[in-house]
GROMACS .gro file of C-alpha atoms in nm:
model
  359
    1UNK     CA    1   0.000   0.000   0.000
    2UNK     CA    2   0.312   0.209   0.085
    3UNK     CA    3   0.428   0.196  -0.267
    4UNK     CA    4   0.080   0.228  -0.434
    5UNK     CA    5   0.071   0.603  -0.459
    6UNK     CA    6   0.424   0.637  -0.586
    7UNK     CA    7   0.443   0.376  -0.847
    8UNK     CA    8   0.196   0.308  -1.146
    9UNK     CA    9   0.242   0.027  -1.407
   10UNK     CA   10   0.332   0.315  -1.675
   11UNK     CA   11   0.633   0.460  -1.448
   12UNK     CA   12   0.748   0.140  -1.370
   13UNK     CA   13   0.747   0.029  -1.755
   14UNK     CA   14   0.930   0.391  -1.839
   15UNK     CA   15   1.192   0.310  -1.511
   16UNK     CA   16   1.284  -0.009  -1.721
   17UNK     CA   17   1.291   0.127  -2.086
   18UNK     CA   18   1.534   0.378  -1.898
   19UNK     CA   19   1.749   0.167  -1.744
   20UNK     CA   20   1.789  -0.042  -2.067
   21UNK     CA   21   1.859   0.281  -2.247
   22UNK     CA   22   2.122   0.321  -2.007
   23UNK     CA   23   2.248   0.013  -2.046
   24UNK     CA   24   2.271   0.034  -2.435
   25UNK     CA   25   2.444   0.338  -2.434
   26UNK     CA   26   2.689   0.214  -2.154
   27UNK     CA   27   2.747  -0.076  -2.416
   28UNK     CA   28   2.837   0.083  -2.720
   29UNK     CA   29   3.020   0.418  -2.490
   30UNK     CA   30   3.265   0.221  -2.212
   31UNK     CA   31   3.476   0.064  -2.500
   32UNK     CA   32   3.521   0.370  -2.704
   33UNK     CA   33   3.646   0.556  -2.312
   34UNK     CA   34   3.889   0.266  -2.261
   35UNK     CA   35   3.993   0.232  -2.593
   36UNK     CA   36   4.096   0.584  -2.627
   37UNK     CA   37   4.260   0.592  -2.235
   38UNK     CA   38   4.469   0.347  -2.392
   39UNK     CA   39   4.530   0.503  -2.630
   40UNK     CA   40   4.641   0.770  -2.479
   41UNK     CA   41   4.912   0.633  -2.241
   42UNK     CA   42   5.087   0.437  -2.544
   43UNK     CA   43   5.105   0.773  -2.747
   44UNK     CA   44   5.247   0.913  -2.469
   45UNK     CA   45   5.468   0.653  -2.400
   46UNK     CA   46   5.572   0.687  -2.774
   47UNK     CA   47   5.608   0.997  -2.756
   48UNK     CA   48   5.790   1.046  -2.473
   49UNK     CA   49   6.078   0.748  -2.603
   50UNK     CA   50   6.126   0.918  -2.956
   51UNK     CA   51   6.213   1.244  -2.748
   52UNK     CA   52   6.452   1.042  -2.526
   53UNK     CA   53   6.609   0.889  -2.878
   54UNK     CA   54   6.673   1.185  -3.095
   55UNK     CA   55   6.616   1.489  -2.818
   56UNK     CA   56   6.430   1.661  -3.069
   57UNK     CA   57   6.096   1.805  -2.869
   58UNK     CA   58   5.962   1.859  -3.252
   59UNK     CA   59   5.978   1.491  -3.399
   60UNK     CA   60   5.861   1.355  -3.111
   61UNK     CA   61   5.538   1.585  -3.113
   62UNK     CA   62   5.472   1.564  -3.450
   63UNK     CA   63   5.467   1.209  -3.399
   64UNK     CA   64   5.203   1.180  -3.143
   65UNK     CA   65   4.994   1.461  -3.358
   66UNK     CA   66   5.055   1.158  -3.617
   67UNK     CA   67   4.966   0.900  -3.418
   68UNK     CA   68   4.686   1.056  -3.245
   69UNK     CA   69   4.498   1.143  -3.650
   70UNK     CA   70   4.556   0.773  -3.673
   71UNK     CA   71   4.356   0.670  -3.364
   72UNK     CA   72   4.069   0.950  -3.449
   73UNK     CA   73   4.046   0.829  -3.826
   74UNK     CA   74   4.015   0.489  -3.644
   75UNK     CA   75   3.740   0.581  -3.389
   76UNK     CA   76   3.534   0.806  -3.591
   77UNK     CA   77   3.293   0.564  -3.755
   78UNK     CA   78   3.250   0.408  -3.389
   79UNK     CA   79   3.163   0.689  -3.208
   80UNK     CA   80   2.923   0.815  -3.525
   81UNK     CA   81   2.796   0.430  -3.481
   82UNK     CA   82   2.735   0.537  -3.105
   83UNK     CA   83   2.492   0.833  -3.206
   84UNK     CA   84   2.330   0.631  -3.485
   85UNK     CA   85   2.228   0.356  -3.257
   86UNK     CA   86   2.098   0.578  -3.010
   87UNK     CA   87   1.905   0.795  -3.176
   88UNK     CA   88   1.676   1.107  -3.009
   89UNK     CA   89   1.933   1.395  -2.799
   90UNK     CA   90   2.226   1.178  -2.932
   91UNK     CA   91   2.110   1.247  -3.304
   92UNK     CA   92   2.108   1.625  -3.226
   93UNK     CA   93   2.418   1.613  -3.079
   94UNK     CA   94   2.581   1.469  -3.348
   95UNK     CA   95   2.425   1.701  -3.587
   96UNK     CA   96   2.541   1.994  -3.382
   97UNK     CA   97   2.932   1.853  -3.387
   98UNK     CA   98   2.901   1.830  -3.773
   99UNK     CA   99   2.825   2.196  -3.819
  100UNK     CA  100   3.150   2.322  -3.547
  101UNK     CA  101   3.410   2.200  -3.697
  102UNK     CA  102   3.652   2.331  -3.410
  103UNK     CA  103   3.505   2.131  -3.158
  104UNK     CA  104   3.656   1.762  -3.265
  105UNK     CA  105   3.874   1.629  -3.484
  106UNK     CA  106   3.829   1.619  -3.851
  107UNK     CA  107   3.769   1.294  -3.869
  108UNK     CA  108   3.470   1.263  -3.608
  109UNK     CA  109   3.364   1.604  -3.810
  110UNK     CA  110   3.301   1.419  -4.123
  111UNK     CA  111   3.176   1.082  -3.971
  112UNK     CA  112   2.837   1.297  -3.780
  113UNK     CA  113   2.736   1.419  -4.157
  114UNK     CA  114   2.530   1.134  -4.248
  115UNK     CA  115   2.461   0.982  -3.893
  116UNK     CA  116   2.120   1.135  -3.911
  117UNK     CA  117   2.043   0.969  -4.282
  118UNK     CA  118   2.208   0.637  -4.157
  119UNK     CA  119   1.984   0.608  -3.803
  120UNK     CA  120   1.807   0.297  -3.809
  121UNK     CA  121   1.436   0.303  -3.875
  122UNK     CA  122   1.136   0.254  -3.657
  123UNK     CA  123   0.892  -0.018  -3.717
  124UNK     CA  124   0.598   0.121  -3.893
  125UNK     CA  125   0.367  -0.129  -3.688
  126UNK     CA  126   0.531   0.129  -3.398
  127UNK     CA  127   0.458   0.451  -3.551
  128UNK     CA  128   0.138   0.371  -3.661
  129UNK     CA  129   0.031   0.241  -3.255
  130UNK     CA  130   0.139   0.626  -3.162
  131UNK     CA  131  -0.052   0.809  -3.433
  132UNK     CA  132  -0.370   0.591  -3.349
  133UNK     CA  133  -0.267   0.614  -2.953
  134UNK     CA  134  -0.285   1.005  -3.004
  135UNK     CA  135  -0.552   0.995  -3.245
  136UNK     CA  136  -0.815   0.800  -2.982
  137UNK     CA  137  -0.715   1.169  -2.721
  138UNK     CA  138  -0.840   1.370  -3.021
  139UNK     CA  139  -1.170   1.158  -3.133
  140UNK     CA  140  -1.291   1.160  -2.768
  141UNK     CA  141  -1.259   1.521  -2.713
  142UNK     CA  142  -1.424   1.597  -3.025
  143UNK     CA  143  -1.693   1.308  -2.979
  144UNK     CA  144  -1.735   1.495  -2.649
  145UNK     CA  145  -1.795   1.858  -2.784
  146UNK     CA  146  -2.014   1.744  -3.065
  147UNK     CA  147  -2.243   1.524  -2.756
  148UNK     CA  148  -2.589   1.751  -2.819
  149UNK     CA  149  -2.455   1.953  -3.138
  150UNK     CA  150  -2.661   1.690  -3.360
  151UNK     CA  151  -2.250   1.670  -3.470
  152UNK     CA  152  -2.149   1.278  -3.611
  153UNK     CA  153  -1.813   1.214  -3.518
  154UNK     CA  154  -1.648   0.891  -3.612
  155UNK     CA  155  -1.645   0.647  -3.330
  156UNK     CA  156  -1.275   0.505  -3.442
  157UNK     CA  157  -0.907   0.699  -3.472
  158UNK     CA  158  -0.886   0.490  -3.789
  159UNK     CA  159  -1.209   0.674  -3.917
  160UNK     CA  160  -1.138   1.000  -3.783
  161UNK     CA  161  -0.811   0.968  -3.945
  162UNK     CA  162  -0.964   0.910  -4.278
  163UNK     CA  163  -1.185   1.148  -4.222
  164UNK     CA  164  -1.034   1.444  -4.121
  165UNK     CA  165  -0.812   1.360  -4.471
  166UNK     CA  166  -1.127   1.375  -4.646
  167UNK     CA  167  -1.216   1.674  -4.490
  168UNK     CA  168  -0.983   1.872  -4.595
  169UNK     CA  169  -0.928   1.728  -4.949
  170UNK     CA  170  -0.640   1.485  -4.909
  171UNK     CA  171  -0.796   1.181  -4.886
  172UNK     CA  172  -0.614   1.053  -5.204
  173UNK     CA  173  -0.285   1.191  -5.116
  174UNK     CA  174   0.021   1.123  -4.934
  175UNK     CA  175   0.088   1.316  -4.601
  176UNK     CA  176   0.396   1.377  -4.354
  177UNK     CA  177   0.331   1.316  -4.037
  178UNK     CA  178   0.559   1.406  -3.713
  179UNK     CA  179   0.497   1.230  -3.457
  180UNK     CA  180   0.589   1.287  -3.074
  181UNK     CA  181   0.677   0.954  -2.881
  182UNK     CA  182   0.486   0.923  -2.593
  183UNK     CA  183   0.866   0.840  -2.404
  184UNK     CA  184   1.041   1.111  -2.523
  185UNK     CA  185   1.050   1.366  -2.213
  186UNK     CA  186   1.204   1.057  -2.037
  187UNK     CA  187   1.421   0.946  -2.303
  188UNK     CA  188   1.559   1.290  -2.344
  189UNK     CA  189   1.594   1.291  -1.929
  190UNK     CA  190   1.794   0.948  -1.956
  191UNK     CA  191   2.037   1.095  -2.246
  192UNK     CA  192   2.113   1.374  -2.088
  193UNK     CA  193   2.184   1.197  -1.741
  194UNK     CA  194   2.399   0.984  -2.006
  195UNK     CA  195   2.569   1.246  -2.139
  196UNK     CA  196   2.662   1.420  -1.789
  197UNK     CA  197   2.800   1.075  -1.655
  198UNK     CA  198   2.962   0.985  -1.980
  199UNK     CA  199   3.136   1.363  -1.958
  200UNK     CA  200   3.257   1.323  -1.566
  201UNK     CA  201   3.355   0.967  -1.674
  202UNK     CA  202   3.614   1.097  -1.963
  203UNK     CA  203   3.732   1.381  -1.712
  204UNK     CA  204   3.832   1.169  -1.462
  205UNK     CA  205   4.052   0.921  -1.691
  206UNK     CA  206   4.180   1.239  -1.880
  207UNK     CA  207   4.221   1.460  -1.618
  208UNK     CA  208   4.060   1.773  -1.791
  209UNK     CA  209   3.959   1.880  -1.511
  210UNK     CA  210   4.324   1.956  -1.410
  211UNK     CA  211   4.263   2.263  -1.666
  212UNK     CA  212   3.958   2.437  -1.460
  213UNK     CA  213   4.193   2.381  -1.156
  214UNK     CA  214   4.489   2.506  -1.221
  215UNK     CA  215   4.312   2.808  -1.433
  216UNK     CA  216   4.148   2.887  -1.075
  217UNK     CA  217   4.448   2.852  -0.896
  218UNK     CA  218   4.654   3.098  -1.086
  219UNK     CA  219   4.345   3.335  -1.054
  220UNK     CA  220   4.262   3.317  -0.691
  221UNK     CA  221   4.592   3.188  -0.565
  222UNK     CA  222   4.865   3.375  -0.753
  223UNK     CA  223   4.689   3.611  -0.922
  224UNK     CA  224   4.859   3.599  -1.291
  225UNK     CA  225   4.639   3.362  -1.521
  226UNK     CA  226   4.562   3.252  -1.857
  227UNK     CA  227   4.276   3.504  -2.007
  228UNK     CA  228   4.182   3.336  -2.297
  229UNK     CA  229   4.093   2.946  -2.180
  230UNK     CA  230   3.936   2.771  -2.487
  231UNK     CA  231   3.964   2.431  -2.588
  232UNK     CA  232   4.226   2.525  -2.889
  233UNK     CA  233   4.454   2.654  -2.582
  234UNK     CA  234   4.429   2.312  -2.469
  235UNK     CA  235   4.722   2.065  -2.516
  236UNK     CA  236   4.825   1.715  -2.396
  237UNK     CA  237   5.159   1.727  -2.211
  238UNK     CA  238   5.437   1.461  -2.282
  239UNK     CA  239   5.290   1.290  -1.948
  240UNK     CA  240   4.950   1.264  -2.071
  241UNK     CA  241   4.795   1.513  -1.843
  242UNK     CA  242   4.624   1.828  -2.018
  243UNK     CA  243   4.803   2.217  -2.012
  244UNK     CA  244   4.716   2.538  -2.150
  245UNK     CA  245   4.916   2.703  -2.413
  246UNK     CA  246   4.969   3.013  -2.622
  247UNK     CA  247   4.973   3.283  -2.295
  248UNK     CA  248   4.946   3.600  -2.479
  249UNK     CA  249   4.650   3.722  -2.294
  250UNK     CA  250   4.679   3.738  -1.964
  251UNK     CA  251   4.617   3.911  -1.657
  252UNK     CA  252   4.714   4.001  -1.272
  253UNK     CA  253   4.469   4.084  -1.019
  254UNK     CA  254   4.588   4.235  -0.701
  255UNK     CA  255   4.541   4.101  -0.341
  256UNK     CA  256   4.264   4.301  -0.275
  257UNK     CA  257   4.120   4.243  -0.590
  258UNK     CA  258   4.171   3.875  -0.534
  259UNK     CA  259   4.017   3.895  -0.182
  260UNK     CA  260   3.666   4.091  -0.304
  261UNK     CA  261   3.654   3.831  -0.579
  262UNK     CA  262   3.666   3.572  -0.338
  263UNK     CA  263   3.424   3.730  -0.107
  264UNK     CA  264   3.169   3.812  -0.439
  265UNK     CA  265   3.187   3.420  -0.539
  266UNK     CA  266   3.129   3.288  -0.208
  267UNK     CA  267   2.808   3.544  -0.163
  268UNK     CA  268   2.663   3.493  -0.477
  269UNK     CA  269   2.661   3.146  -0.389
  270UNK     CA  270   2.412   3.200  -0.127
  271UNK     CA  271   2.198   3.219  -0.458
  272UNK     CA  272   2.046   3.575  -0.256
  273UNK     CA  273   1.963   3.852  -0.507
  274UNK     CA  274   1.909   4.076  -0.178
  275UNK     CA  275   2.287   4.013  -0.034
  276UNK     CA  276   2.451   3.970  -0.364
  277UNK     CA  277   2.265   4.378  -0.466
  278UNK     CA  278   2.380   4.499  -0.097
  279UNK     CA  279   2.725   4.436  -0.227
  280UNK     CA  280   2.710   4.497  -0.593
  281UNK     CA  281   2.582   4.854  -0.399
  282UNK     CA  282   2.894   4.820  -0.169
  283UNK     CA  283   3.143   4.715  -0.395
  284UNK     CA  284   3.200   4.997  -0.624
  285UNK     CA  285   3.041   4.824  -0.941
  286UNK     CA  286   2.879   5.107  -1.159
  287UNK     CA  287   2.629   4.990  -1.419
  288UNK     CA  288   2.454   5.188  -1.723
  289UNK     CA  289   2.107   5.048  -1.581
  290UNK     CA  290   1.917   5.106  -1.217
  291UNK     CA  291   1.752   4.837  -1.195
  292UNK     CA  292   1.843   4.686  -0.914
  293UNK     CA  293   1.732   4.301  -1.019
  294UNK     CA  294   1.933   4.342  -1.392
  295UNK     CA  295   2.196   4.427  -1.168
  296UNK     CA  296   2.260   4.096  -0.977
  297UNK     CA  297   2.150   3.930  -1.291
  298UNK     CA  298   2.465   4.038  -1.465
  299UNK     CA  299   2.682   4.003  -1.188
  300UNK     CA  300   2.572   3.637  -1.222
  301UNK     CA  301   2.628   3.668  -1.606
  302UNK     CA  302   2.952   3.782  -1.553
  303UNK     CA  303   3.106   3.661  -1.298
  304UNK     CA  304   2.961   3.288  -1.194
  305UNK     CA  305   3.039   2.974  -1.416
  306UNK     CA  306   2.703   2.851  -1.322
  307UNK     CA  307   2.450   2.903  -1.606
  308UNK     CA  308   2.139   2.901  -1.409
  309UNK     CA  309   2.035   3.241  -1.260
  310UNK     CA  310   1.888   3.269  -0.888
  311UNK     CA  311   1.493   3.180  -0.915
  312UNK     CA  312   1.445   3.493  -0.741
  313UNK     CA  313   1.525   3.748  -1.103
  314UNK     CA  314   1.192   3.808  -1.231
  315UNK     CA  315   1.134   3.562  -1.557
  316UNK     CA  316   1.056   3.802  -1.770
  317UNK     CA  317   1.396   4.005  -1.704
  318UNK     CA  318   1.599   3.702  -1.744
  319UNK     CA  319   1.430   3.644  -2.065
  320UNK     CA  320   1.443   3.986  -2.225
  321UNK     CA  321   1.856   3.928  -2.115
  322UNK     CA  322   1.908   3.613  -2.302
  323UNK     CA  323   1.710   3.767  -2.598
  324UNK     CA  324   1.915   4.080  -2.621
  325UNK     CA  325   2.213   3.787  -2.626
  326UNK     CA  326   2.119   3.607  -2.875
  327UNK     CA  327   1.971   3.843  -3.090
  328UNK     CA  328   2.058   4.221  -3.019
  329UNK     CA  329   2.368   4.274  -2.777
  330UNK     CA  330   2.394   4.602  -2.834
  331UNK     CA  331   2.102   4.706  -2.591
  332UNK     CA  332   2.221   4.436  -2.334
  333UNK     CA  333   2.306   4.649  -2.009
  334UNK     CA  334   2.691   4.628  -1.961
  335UNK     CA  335   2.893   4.648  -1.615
  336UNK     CA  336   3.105   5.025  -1.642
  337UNK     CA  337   3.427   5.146  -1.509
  338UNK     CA  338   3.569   4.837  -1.399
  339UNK     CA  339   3.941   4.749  -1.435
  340UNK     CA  340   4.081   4.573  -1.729
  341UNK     CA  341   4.224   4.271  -1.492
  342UNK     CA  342   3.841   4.217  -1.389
  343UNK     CA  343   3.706   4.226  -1.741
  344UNK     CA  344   3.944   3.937  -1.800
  345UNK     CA  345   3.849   3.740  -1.535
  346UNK     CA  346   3.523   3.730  -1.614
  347UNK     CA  347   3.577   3.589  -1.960
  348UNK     CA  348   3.713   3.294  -1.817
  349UNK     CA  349   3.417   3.253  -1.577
  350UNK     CA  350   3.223   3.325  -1.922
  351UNK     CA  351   3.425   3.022  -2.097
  352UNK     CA  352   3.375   2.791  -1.810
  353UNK     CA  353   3.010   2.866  -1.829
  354UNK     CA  354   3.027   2.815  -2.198
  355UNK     CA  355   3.166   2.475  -2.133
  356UNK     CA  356   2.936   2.384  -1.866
  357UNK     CA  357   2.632   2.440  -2.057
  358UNK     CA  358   2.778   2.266  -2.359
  359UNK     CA  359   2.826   1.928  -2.130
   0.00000   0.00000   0.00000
C-alpha cells in the first residue's frame, strides 16, 4: 500500500525502458572511453621514447599529432555508430558537432554528416500504434464537444483519421506526419543523465579537469592567469595530463582584488539577489542600468560559471537578457568602469560557463 501512490504500471514500464537505455548506451560508450585511455598512455609513451632517442621536442610531437589522427580516423565511424544507434538527444548532438568544426577532430567532423540519414528506422507497426494512440485523445474530445450539437463524429481513430483527410481534401494523397513519442521527455531525461555521466567519466581518466583547476588557482591563488581558456589553448603534455598554451592574454589581479573576488563568489553562492545587490551597492560596481534586479543578474552573467540564474530574477527580465544575447547585444546592459584585470576574469568565468552548458 506504501508503494501504491508512488508507483503506477506506466512509471514502472518507463523506469525499465530507462534503465535499458542506459544500459545500451553504456554498451556501445565504455569501449570507445577505454579504448581511447589506452590510447592515450601508449602515445604518450611513444612519444615520450622518440624524445629520449633523438632529443628533438619537434619529432617527437609531431609524432604523437601523427599517431593521435591515426587513432581519431580509427574511432570516428565508432563513435558516429554510437549516435546512430541511439538515436533522439544523441542524433542532435551529433548534428550539432558536424556543423562546429573546431570542436573535434576532422575525422569525427566528417563521420556525424550522415549519422542522421544512416539512423536505423522505426517499425511502422510502432509509428502507426502512436498516431492511433494520439488519435483516440483527439476523437474523444471531439466526440465529447459534438455530444448535443446533432455533430457525427467517427467512433474510431482509424475513421477519424480518414476522415479528417477527407475533410480537408487529401484523402487521395500522401501526407507527412511528425509524430511525438509518448517516451520522449524521459528518453531525453535518460540521455542527458547519459551524457553528464559519460562527460565526468572521460574527465576523470583524462584529467581535464586539471585545466579548470589550475586556471582557478593561478586566478585566486597567484593572481597571474591565462585570459583566454578555450579548448584550442588546450594541449596534452608529454605525461598525458592536459596544459594550457599560447599565454598572450593574460592578466594580474591584485590582493585586494583577489580577496573581493573571493568574497563576491562565495556570496553569490548564497543564490540571494538581496545580499549579492547589498554588495554589488557596496562594492563599487557602476552599471549603465538602475535596476536593481538586472543588476545581480549580470553580476551572475559575468562573474559565476554557473549558467542558471537565482529563481528569485523576475522571468521576464531574465528572458528579455538572453534575448538581447542572442539576438541584439547592443542594448544588453553592460557592467562600467571596472578594471581591465576584472574584465578578464570574467571571460574565463564566461568560458567555463560556456563549457558547462555545452556538457
Amino acid at each position: 500500500a506504501a508503494f501504491a501512490g508512488d508507483f503506477t504500471f506506466d512509471s514502472i514500464v518507463l523506469s525499465v525502458k530507462g534503465a535499458a537505455r542506459h544500459v545500451k548506451f553504456m554498451y556501445y560508450f565504455a569501449p570507445l572511453l577505454t579504448e581511447y585511455y589506452g590510447a592515450s598512455m601508449r602515445i604518450t609513451s611513444a612519444g615520450a621514447s622518440l624524445l629520449e632517442e633523438t632529443g628533438n621536442e619537434d619529432d617527437a610531437d609531431a609524432e604523437r599529432h601523427r599517431l593521435w589522427d591515426l587513432k581519431h580516423e580509427e574511432m570516428a565511424p565508432h563513435i558516429a555508430n554510437l549516435y546512430r544507434q541511439m538515436g533522439g538527444m544523441h542524433c542532435k548532438a551529433a548534428q550539432y558537432f558536424a556543423t562546429q568544426g573546431i570542436l573535434l577532430p576532422k575525422p569525427m567532423v566528417d563521420a556525424f554528416h550522415t549519422t542522421f540519414e544512416d539512423m536505423p528506422e522505426r517499425a511502422w507497426e510502432e509509428i502507426e500504434k502512436e498516431i492511433m494512440d494520439s488519435l483516440k485523445n483527439v476523437q474523444k474530445k471531439l466526440a465529447e464537444e459534438a455530444t448535443g450539437g446533432g455533430i457525427h463524429w467517427p467512433n474510431s481513430s482509424r475513421q477519424a483519421l480518414d476522415c479528417a483527410m477527407g475533410d480537408v481534401g487529401f484523402s487521395d494523397v500522401d501526407v507527412v506526419v511528425k509524430v511525438l513519442y509518448a517516451d520522449s521527455q524521459e528518453t531525453l531525461k535518460q540521455d542527458l543523465q547519459d551524457a553528464r555521466q559519460a562527460a565526468m567519466l572521460a574527465d576523470s581518466l583524462l584529467e581535464l579537469g586539471r585545466v579548470i583547476d589550475g586556471v582557478g588557482q593561478m586566478m585566486l591563488h597567484t593572481g597571474f592567469f591565462h585570459a583566454d581558456t578555450h579548448p584550442g589553448n588546450v594541449m596534452l603534455m608529454d605525461d598525458g595530463s592536459p596544459g594550457l598554451i599560447d599565454f598572450g592574454q593574460c592578466a594580474e589581479l591584485t590582493t585586494e582584488q583577489r580577496l573581493f573576488l573571493c568574497r563576491l563568489i562565495l556570496l553569490m553562492n548564497t543564490r540571494s539577489v538581496a545580499l549579492v545587490g547589498e554588495a554589488v551597492s557596496k562594492g563599487g560596481f557602476t552599471f549603465n542600468t538602475n535596476n536593481r534586479d538586472m543588476q545581480v543578474a549580470l553580476m551572475y552573467m559575468f562573474f559565476d560559471s554557473s549558467h542558471k540564474l537565482p529563481e528569485a530574477i523576475p522571468k521576464d527580465l531574465v528572458q528579455l537578457l538572453r534575448h538581447y544575447i542572442a539576438h541584439d547585444v547592443t542594448k544588453l546592459p553592460i557592467l562600467t568602469d571596472i578594471p581591465k584585470e576584472v574584465v578578464f576574469f570574467g571571460r574565463v568565468i564566461g568560458s567555463f560557463r560556456k563549457c558547462l552548458e555545452t556538457i
